[in-house]
PDB file of C-alpha atoms in Angstrom:
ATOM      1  CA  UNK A 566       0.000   0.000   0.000  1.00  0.00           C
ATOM      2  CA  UNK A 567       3.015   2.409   0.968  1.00  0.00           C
ATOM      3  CA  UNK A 568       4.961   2.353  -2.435  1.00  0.00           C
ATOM      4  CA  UNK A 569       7.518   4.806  -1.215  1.00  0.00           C
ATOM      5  CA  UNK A 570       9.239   7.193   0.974  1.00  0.00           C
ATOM      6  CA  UNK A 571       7.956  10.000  -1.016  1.00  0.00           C
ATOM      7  CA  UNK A 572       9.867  12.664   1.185  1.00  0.00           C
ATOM      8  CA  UNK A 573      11.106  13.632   4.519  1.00  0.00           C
ATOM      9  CA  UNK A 574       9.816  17.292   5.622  1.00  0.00           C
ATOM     10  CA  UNK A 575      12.250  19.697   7.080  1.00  0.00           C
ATOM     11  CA  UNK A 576      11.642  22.244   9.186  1.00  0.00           C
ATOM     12  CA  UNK A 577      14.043  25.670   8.597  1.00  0.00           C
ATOM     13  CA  UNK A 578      13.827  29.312   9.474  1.00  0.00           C
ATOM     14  CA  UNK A 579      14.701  29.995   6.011  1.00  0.00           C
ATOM     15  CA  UNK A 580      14.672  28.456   2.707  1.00  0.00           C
ATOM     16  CA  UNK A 581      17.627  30.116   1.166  1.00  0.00           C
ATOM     17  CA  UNK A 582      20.029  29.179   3.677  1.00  0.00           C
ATOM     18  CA  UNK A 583      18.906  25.731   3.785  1.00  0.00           C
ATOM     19  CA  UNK A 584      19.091  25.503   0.123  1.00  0.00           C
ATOM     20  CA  UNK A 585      22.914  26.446   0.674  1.00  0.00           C
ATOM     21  CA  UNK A 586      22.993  23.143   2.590  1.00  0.00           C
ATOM     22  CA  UNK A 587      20.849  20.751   0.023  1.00  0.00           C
ATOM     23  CA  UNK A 588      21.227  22.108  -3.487  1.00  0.00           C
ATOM     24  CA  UNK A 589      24.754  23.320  -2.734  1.00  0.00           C
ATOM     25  CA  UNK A 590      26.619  21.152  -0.540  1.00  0.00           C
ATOM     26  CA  UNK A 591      25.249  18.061  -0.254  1.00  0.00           C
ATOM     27  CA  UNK A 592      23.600  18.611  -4.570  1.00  0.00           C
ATOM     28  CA  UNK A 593      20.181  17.754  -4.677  1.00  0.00           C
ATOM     29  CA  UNK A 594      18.437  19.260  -7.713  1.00  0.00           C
ATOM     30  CA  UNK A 595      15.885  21.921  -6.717  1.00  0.00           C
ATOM     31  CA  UNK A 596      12.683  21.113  -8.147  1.00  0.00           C
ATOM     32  CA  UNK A 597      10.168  22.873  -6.928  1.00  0.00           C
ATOM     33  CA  UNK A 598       8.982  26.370  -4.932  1.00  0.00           C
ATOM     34  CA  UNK A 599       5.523  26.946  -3.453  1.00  0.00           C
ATOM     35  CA  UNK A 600       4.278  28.988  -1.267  1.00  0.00           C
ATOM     36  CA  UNK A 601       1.457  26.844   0.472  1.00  0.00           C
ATOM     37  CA  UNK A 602      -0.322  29.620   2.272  1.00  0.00           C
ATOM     38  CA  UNK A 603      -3.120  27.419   3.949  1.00  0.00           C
ATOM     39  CA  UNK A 604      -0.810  25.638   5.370  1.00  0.00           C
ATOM     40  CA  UNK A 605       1.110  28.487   6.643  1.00  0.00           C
ATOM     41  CA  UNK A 606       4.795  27.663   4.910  1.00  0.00           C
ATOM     42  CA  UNK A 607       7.193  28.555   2.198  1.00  0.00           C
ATOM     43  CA  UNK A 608       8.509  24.851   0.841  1.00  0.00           C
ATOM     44  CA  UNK A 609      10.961  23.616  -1.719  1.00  0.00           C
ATOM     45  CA  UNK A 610      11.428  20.434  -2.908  1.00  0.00           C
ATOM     46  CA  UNK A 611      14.559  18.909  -3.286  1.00  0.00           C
ATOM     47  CA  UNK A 612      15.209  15.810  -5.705  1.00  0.00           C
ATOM     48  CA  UNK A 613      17.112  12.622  -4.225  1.00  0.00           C
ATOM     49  CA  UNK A 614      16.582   9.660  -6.559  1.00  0.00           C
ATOM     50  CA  UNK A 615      12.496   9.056  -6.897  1.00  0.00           C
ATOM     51  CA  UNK A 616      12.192  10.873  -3.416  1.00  0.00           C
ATOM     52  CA  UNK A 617      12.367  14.656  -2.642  1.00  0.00           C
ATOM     53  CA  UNK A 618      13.457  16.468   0.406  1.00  0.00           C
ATOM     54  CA  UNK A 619      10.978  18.615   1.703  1.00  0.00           C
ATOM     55  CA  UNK A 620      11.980  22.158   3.187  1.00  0.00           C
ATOM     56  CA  UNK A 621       9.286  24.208   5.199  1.00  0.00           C
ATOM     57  CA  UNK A 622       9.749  27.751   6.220  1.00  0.00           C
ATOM     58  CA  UNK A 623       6.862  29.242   8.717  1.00  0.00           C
ATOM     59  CA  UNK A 624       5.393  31.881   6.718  1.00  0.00           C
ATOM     60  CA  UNK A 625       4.487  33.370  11.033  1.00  0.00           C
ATOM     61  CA  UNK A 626       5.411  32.395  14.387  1.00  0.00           C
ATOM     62  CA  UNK A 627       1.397  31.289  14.933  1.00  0.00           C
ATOM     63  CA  UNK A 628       2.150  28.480  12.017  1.00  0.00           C
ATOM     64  CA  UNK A 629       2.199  24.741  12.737  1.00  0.00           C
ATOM     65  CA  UNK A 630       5.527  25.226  11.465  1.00  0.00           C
ATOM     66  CA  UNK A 631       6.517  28.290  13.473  1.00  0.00           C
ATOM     67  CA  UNK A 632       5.292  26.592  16.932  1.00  0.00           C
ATOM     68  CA  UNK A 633       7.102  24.022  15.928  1.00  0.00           C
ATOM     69  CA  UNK A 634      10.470  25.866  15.685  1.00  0.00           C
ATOM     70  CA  UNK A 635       9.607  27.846  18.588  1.00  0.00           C
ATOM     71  CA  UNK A 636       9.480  24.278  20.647  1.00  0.00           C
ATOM     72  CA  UNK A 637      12.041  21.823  19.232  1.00  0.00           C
ATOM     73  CA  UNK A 638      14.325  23.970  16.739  1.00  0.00           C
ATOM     74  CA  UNK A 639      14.831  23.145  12.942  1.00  0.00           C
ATOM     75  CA  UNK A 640      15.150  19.478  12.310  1.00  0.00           C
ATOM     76  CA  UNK A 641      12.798  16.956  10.873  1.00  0.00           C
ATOM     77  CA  UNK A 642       9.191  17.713  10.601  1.00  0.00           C
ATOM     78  CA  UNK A 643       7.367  14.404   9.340  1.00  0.00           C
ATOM     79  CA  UNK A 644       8.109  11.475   6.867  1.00  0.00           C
ATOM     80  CA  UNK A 645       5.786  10.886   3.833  1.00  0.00           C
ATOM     81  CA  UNK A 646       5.068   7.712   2.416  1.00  0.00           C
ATOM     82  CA  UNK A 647       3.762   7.423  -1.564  1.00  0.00           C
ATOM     83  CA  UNK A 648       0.122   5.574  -2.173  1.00  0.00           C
ATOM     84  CA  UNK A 649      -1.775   5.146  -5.032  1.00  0.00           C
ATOM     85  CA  UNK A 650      -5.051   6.215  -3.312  1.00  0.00           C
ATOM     86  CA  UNK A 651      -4.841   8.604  -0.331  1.00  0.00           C
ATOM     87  CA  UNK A 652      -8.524   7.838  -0.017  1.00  0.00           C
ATOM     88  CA  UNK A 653      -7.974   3.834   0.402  1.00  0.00           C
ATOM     89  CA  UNK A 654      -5.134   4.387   2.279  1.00  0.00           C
ATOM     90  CA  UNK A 655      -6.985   6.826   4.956  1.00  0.00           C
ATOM     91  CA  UNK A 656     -10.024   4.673   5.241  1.00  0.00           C
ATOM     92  CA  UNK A 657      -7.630   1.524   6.044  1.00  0.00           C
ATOM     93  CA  UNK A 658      -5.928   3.838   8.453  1.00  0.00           C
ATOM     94  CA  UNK A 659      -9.713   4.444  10.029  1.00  0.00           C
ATOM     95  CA  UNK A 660     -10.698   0.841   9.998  1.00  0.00           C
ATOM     96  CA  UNK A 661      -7.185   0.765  11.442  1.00  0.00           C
ATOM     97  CA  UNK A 662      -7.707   2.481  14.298  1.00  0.00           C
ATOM     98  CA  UNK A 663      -4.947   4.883  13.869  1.00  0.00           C
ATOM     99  CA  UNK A 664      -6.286   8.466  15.022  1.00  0.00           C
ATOM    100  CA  UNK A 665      -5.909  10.903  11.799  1.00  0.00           C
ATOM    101  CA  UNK A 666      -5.202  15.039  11.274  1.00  0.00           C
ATOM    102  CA  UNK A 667      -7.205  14.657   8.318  1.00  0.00           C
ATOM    103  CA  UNK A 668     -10.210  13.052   7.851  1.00  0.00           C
ATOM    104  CA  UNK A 669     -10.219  13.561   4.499  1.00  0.00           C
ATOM    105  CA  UNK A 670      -7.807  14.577   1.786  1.00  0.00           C
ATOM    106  CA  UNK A 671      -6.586  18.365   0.787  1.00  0.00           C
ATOM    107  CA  UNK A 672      -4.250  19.482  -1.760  1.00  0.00           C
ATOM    108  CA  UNK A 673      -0.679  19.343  -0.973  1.00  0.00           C
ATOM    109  CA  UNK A 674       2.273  20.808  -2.413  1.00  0.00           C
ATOM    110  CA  UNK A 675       2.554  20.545  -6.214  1.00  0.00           C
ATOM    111  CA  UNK A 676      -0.819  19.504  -6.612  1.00  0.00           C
ATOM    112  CA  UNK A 677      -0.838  16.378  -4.726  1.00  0.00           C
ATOM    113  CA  UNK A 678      -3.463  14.465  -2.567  1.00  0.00           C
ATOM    114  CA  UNK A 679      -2.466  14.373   1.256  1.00  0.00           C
ATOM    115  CA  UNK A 680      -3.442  13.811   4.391  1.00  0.00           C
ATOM    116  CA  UNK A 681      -1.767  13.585   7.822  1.00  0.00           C
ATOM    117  CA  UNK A 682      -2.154  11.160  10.464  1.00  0.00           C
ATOM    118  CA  UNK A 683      -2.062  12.083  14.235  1.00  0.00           C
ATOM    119  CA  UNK A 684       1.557  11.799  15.918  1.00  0.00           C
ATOM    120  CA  UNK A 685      -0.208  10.107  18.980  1.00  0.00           C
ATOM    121  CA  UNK A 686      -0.969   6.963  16.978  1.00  0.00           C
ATOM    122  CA  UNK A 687       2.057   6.718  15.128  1.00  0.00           C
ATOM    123  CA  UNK A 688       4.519   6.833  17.915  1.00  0.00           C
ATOM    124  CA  UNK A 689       5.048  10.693  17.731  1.00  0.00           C
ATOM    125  CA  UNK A 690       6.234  10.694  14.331  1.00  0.00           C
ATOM    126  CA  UNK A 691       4.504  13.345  12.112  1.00  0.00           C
ATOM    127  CA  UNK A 692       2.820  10.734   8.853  1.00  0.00           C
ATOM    128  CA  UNK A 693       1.799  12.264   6.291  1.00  0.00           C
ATOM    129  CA  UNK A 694      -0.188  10.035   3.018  1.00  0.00           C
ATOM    130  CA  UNK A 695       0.711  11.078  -0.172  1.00  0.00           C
ATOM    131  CA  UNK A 696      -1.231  10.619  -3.784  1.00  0.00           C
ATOM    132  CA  UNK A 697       1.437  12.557  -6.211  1.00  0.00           C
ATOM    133  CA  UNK A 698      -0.870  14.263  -9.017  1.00  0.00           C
ATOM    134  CA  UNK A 699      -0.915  12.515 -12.182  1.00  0.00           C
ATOM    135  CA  UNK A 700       1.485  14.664 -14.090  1.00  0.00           C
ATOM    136  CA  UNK A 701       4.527  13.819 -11.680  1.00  0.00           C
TER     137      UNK A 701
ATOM    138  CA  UNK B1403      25.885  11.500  -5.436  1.00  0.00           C
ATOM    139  CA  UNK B1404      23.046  10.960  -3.461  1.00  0.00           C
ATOM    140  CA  UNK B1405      20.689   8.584  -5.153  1.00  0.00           C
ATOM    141  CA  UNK B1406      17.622   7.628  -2.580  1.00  0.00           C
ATOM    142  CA  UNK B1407      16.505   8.254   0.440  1.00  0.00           C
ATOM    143  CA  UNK B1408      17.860   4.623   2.165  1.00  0.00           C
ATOM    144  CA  UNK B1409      15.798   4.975   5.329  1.00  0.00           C
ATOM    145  CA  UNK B1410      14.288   7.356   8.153  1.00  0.00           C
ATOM    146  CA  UNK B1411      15.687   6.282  11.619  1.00  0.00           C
ATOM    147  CA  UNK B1412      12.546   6.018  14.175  1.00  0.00           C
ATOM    148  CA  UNK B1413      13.649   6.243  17.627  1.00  0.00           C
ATOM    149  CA  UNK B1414      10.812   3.898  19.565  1.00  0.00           C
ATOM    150  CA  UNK B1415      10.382   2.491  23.519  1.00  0.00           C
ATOM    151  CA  UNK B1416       9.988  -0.824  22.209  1.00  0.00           C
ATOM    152  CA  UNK B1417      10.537  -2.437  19.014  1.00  0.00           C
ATOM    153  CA  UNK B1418       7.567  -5.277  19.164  1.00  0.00           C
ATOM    154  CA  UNK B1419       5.087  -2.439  20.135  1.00  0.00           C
ATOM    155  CA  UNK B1420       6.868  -0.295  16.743  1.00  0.00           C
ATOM    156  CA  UNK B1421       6.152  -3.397  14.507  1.00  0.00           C
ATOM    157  CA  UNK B1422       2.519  -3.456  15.537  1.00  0.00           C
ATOM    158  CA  UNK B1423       1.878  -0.196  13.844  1.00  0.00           C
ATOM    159  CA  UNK B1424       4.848  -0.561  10.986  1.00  0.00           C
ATOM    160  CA  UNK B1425       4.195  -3.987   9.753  1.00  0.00           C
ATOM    161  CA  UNK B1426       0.439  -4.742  10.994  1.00  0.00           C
ATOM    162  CA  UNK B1427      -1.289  -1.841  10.696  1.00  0.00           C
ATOM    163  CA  UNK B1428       0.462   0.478   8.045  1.00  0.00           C
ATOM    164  CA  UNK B1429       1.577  -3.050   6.028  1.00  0.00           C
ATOM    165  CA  UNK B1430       5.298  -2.380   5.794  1.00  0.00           C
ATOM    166  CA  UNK B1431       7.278  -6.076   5.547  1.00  0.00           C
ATOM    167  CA  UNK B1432       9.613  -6.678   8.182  1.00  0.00           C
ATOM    168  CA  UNK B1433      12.764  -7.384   6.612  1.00  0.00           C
ATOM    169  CA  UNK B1434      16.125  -7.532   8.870  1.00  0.00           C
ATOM    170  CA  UNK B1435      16.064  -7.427  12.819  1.00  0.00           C
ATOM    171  CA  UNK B1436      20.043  -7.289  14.420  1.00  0.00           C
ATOM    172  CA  UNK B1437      21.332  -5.557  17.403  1.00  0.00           C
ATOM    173  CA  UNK B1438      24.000  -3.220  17.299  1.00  0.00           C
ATOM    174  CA  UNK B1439      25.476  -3.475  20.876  1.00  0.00           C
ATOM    175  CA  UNK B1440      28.052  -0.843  19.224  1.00  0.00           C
ATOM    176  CA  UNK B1441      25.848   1.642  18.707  1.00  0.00           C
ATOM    177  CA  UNK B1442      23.487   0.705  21.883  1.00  0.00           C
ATOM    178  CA  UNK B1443      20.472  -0.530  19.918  1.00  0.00           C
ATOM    179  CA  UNK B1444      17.557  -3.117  18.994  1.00  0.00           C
ATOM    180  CA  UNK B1445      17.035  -2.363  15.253  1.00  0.00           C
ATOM    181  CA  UNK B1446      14.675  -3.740  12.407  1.00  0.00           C
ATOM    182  CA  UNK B1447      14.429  -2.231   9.100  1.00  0.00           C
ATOM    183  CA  UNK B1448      11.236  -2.580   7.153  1.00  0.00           C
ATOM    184  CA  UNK B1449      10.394  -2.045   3.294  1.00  0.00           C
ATOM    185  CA  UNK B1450       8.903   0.554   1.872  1.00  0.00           C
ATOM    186  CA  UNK B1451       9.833   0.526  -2.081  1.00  0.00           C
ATOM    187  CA  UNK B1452      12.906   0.893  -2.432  1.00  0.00           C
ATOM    188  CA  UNK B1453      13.545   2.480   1.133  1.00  0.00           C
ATOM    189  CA  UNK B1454      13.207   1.437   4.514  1.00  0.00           C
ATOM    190  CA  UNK B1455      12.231   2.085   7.727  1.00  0.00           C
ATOM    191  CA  UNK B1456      14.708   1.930  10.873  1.00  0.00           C
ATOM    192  CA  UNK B1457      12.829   1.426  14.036  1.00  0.00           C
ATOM    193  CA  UNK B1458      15.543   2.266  16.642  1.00  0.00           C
ATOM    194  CA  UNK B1459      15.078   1.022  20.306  1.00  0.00           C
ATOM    195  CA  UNK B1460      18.039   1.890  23.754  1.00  0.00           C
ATOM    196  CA  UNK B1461      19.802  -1.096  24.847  1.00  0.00           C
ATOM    197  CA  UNK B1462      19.957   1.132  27.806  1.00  0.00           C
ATOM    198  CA  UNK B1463      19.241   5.051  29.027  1.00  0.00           C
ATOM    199  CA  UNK B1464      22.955   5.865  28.598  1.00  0.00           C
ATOM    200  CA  UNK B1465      23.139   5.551  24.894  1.00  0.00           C
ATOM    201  CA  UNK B1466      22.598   8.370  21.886  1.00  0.00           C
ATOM    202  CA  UNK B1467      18.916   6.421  21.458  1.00  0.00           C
ATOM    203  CA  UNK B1468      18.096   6.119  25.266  1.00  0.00           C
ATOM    204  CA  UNK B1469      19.082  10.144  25.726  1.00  0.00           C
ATOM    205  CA  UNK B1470      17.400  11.202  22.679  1.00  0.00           C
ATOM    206  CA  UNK B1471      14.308   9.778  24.029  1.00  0.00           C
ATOM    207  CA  UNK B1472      14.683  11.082  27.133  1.00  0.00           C
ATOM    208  CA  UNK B1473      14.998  14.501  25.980  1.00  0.00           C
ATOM    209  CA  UNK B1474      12.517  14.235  22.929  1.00  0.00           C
ATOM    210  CA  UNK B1475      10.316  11.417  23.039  1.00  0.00           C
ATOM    211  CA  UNK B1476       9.902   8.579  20.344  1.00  0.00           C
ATOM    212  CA  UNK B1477       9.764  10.396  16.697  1.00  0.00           C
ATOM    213  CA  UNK B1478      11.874  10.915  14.091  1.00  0.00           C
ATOM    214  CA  UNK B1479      15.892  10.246  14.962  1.00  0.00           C
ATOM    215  CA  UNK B1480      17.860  10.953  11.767  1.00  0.00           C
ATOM    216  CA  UNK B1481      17.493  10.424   7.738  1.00  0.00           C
ATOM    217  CA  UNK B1482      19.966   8.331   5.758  1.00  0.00           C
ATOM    218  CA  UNK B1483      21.000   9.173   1.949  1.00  0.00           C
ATOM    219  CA  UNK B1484      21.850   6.414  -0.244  1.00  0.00           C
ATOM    220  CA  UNK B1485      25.746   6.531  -2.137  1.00  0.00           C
ATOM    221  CA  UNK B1486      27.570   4.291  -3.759  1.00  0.00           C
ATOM    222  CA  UNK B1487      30.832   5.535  -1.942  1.00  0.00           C
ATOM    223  CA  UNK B1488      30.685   6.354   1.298  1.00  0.00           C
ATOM    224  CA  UNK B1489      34.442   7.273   1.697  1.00  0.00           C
ATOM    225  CA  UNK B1490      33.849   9.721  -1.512  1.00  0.00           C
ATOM    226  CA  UNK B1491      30.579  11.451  -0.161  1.00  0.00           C
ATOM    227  CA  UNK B1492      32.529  12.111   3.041  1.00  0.00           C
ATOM    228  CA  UNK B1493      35.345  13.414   1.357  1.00  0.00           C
ATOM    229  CA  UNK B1494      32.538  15.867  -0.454  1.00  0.00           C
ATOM    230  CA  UNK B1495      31.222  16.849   3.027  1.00  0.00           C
ATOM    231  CA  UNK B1496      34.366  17.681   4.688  1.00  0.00           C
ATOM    232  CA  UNK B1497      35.490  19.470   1.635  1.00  0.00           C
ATOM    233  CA  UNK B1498      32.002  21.328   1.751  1.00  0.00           C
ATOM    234  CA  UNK B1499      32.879  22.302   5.346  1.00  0.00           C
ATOM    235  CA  UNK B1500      30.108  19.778   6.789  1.00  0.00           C
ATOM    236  CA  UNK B1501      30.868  18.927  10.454  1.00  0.00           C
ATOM    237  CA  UNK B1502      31.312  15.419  10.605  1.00  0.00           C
ATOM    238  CA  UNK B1503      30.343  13.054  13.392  1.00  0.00           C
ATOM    239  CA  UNK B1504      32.615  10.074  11.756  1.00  0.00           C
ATOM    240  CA  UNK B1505      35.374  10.973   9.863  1.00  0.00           C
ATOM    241  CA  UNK B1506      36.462   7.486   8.731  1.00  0.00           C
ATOM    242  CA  UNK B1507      33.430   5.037   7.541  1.00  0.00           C
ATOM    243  CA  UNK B1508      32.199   2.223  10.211  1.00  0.00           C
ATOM    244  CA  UNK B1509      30.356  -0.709   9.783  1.00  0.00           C
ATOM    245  CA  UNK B1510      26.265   0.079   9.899  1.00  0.00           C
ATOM    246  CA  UNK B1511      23.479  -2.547  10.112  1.00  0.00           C
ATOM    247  CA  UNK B1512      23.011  -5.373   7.833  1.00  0.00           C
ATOM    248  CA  UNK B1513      26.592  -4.862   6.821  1.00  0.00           C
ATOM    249  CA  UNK B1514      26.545  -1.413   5.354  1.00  0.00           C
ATOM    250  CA  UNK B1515      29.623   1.028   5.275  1.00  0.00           C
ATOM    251  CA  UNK B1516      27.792   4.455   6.886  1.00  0.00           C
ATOM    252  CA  UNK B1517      28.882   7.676   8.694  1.00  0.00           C
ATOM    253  CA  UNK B1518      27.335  10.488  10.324  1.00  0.00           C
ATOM    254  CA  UNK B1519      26.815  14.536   9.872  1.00  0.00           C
ATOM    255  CA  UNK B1520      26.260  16.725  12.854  1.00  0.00           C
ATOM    256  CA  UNK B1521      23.448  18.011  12.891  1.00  0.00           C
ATOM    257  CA  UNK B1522      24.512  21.290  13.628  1.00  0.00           C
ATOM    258  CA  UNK B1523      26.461  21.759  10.289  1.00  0.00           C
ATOM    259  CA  UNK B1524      22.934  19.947   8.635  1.00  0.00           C
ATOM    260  CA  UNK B1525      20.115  22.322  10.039  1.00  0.00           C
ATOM    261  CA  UNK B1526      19.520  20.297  13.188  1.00  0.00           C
ATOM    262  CA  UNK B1527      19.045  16.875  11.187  1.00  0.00           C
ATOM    263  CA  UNK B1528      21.330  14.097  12.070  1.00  0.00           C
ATOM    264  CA  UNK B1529      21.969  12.958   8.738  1.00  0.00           C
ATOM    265  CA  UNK B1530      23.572   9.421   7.777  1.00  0.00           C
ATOM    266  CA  UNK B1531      25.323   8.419   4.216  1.00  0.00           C
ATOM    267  CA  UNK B1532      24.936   4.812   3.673  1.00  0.00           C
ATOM    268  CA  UNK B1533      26.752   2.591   1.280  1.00  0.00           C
ATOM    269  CA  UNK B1534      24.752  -0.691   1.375  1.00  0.00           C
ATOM    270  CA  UNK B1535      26.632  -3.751   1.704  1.00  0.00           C
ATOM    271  CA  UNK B1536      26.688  -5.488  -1.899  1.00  0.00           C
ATOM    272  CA  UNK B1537      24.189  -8.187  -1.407  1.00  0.00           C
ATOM    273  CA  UNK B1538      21.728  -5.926  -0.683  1.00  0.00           C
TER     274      UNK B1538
END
């Protein structure tokens, strides 16, 4: 059901520094630049093999993002795993058990189908789902 | 240089309790289990694609695991990037100016050559570079 790591989200206080760090040190291709204002971030994606890297910059302290800065510093954010339905996937999740962010889907970054599930079921790891759109 | 995402690192309490959501409820096949009495840990990598996930669990309270979870909780520990030469992507780094927790490659699970950044060169992410082991 989980076909992939699809990315690992980042948390930074800015994306041009941390870029610095991915594209230029360690020379992952940059992809991809959204600003993903419902979800309160500036994010890049970062190409490593089939997977990306994701960075997320609060766009304001009061973020999900920002708090989370505030409280643990920049580091890793979440881990995203690649399905073929987010729907399927969320609804097996349900019947799992497994207590979710979102009941149902939104759009993510680049168009895709995501949804989160709740730290406190998946042993305080941030999982998020992940249906790429068709085009990528 | 850096072809795949090889695997998240999951620092958890207890590995059995980690493969009841990782294997039975999100699906993930449980592929290698080995402890690393070097690096103070139970450890069991599952698939997912081409990738895996590293569920990391303390030998004891004293070790990097055990004080990470003391201080954070169980959640995400580090990220590892696939290479196909370990020696050479260290070289990169500490040309780069990375901060390097192992300068000389040592022997990671299921035979792998890996090494460590410090996170504080890496945007508080401990970041790993793993050359798999050839069988694999």
């Amino acid at each position: 059901m989980l076909s992939a790591i699809d990315h690992v989200g980042v948390a930074v206080e800015n994306i041009d520094a941390a870029l610095g760090l991915y594209r230029d040190q360690l020379g992952m291709g940059l992809v991809h630049r959204e600003t993903v204002t419902e979800q309160g971030v500036d994010a890049a994606l970062l190409d490593v093999g089939d997977s990306h890297v994701e960075l997320l910059a609060p766009l304001a302290p009061d973020t999900a993002v920002g708090k989370f800065l505030a409280r643990r510093g920049a580091g890793l954010h979440h881990v995203a795993y690649r399905v073929e339905s987010v729907q399927d996937m969320l609804d097996a999740c349900a019947a799992a058990g497994l207590r979710l962010i979102d009941s149902q889907p939104r759009v993510g970054i680049r168009g895709s189908r995501v949804a989160f599930l709740h730290p406190a079921s998946t042993g305080g790891v941030l999982t998020e789902i992940v249906q790429p759109a068709e085009e990528h």
